[in-house]
Coordinates of C-alpha atoms and ligand atoms in Angstrom, one line a residue:
X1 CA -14.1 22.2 -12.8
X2 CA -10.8 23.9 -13.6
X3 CA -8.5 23.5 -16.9
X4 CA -4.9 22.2 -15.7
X5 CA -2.2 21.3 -17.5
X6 CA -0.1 17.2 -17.1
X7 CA 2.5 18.7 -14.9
X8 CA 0.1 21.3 -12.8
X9 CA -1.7 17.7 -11.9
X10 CA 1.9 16.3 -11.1
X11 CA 2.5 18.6 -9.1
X12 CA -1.1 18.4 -7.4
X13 CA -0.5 15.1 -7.0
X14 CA 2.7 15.0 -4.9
X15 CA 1.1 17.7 -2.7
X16 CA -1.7 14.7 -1.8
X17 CA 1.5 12.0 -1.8
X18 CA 0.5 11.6 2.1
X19 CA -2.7 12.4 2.5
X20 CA -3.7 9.7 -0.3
X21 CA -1.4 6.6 0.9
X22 CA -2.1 7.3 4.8
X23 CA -6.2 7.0 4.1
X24 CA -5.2 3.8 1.4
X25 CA -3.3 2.5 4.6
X26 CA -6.0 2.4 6.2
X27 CA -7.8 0.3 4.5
X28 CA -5.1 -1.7 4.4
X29 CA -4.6 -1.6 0.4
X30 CA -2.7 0.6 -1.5
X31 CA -3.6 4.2 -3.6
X32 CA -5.7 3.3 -6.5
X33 CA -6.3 5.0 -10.1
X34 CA -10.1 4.6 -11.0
X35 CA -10.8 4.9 -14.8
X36 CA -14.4 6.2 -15.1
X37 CA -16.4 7.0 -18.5
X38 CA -18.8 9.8 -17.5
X39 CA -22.3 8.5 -19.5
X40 CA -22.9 11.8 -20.4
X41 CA -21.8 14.6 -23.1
X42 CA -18.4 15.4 -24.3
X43 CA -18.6 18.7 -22.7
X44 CA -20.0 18.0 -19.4
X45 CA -17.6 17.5 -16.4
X46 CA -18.3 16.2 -12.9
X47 CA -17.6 16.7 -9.7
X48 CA -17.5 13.4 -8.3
X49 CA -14.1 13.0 -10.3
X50 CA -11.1 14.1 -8.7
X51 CA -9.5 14.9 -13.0
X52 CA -12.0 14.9 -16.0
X53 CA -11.2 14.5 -19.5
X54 CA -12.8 16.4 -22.6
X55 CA -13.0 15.2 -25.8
X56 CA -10.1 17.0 -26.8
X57 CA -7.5 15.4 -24.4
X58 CA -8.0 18.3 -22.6
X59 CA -7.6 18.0 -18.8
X60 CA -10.1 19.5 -15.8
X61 CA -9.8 19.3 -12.7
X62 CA -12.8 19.3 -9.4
X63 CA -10.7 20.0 -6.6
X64 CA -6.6 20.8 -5.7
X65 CA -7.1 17.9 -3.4
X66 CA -6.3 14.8 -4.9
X67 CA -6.9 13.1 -1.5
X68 CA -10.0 14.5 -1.4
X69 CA -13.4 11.9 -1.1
X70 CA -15.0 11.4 -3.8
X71 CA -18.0 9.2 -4.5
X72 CA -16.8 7.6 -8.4
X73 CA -16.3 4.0 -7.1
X74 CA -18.7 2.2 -4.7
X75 CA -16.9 1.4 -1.6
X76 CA -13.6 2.1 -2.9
X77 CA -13.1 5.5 -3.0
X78 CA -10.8 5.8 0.1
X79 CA -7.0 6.6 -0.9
X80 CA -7.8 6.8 -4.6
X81 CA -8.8 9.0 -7.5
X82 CA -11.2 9.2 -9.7
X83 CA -10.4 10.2 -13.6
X84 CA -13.3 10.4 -16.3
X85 CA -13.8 10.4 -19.8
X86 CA -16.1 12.8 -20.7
X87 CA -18.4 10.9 -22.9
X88 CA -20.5 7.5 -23.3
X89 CA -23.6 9.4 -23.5
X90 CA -26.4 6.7 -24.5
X91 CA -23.6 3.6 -24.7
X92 CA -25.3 0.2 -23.9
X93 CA -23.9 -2.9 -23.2
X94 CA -26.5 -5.7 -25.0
X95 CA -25.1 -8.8 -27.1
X96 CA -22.6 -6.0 -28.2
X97 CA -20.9 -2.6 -26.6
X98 CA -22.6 0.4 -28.0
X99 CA -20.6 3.2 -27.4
X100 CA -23.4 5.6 -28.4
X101 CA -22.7 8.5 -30.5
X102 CA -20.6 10.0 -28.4
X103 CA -17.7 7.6 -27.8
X104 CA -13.9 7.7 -26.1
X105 CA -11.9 9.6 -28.6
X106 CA -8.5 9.1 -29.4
X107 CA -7.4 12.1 -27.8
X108 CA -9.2 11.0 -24.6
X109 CA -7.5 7.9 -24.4
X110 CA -4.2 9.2 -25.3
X111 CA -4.8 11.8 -22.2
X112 CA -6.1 9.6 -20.0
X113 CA -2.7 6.8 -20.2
X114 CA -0.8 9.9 -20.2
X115 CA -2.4 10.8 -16.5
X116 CA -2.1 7.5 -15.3
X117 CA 1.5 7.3 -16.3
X118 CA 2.0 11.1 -14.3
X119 CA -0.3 10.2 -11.3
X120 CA 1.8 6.2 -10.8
X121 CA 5.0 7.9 -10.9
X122 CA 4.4 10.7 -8.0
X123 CA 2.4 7.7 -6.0
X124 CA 5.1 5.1 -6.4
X125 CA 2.9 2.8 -8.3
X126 CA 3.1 -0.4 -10.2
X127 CA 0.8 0.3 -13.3
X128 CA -1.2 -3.0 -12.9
X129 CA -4.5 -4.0 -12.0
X130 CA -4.1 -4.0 -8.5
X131 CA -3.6 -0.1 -8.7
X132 CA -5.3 1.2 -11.7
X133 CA -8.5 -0.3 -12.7
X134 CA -11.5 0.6 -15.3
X135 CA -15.1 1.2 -13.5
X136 CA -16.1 -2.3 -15.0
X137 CA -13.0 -4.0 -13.3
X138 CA -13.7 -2.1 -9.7
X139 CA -17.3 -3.2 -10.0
X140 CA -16.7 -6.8 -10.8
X141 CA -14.1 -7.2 -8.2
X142 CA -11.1 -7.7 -10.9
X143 CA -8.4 -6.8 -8.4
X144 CA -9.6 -10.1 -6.4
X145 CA -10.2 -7.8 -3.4
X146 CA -14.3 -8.5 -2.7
X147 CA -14.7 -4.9 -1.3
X148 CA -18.6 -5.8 -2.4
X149 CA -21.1 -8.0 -4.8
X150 CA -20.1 -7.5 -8.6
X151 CA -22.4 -5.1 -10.2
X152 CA -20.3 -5.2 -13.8
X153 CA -20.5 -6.9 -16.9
X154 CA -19.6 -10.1 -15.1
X155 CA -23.1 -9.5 -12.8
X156 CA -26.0 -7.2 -13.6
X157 CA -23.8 -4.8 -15.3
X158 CA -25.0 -1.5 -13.5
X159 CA -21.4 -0.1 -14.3
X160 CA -19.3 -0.9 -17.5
X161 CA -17.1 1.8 -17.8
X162 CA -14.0 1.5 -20.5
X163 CA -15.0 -2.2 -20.6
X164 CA -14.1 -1.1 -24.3
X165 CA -12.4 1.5 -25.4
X166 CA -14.1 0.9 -29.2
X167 CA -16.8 -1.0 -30.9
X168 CA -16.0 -4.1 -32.3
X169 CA -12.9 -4.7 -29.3
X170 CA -12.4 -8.0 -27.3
X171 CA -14.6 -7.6 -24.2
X172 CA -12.9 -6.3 -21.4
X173 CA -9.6 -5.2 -23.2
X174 CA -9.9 -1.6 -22.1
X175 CA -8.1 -1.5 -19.4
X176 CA -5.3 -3.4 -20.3
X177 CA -5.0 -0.9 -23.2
X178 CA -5.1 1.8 -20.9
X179 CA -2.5 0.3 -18.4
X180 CA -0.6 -1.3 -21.7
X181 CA -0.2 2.7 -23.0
X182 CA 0.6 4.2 -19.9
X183 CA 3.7 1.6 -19.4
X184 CA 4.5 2.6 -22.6
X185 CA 4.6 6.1 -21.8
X186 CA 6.8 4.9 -18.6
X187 CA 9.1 3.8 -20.1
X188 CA 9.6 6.1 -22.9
X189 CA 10.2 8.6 -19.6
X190 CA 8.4 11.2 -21.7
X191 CA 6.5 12.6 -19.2
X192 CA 9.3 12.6 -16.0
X193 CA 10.6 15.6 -15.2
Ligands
LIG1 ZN1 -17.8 5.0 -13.3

């Protein structure tokens, strides 16, 4: 994993403009953002995410590639990209989320809308749940496309990542935060060129 700064990714990303929406084509579906906790340490970054997030809203990057396969989301990894907070280590989902003691930071979320909002721009995409979805929503099917049986919260809950952003939030709220802060940052037009 390499350090990169918003506009280095932009600028990755309209490199892999083709490359990413002829593989979503097909599949007949369009490119997709994948929002990923990591379950492990702040510090630790993975390679099965294309961009990975530190604690400090610093970003990292696995590959140039953003077309590249990766293996984040289970049988939906064609045309999309995979983006990870790095943290969740020891979370647990029970009667209550326990984000463990090492949970998503404000920084982290604030980076992480921020990519979303850079990455939909250069791909041409709606920020909605069709196109940028939180691990928990892929694995439960959210976007109403049954790519495979539910293995979120809805099921046996295998994957829950950024069901939550923080304790004590309405379940499955984080990804409408995320998508709700990355519009934001649309239309502010902070981040176009
Ligand atoms: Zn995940």
């Amino acid at each position: 994993m390499r350090p990169i700064t918003l506009s280095e990714l932009k600028q990755l990303a309209r490199q892999s403009y083709d490359g990413l929406w002829s593989a979503a084509k097909s599949m007949d579906r369009d490119v997709k953002l994948y929002c990923h906790w990591t379950g492990g340490h702040y510090v630790q970054h993975f390679d099965d995410y294309h961009i990975s997030i530190d604690a400090d809203g610093s970003l990292y990057v696995s590959t140039d590639n953003m077309s590249e396969l990766k293996a984040h989301t289970w049988h939906r990894n064609t045309g999309a990209i995979g983006i990870a907070m790095a943290c969740a280590y020891n979370s647990f989902l029970g009667s209550h989320a326990d984000l463990g003691p090492e949970p998503p930071t404000d920084a982290q979320i604030e980076s992480m809308a921020q990519v979303i909002c850079v990455l939909a721009d250069v791909l041409d995409l709606t920020i909605d749940l069709q196109r940028v979805m939180t691990h928990a929503e892929a694995a439960d099917n959210k976007d109403g496309l049954y790519l495979h049986e539910p293995y979120g919260p809805d099921a046996d809950c295998e994957r829950w990542d950024l069901y939550v952003l923080k304790e004590g939030d309405a379940p499955y709220t984080g990804g409408d935060i995320l998508r709700g802060k990355a519009n934001f940052y649309r239309a502010q037009r902070l981040l176009s060129d």
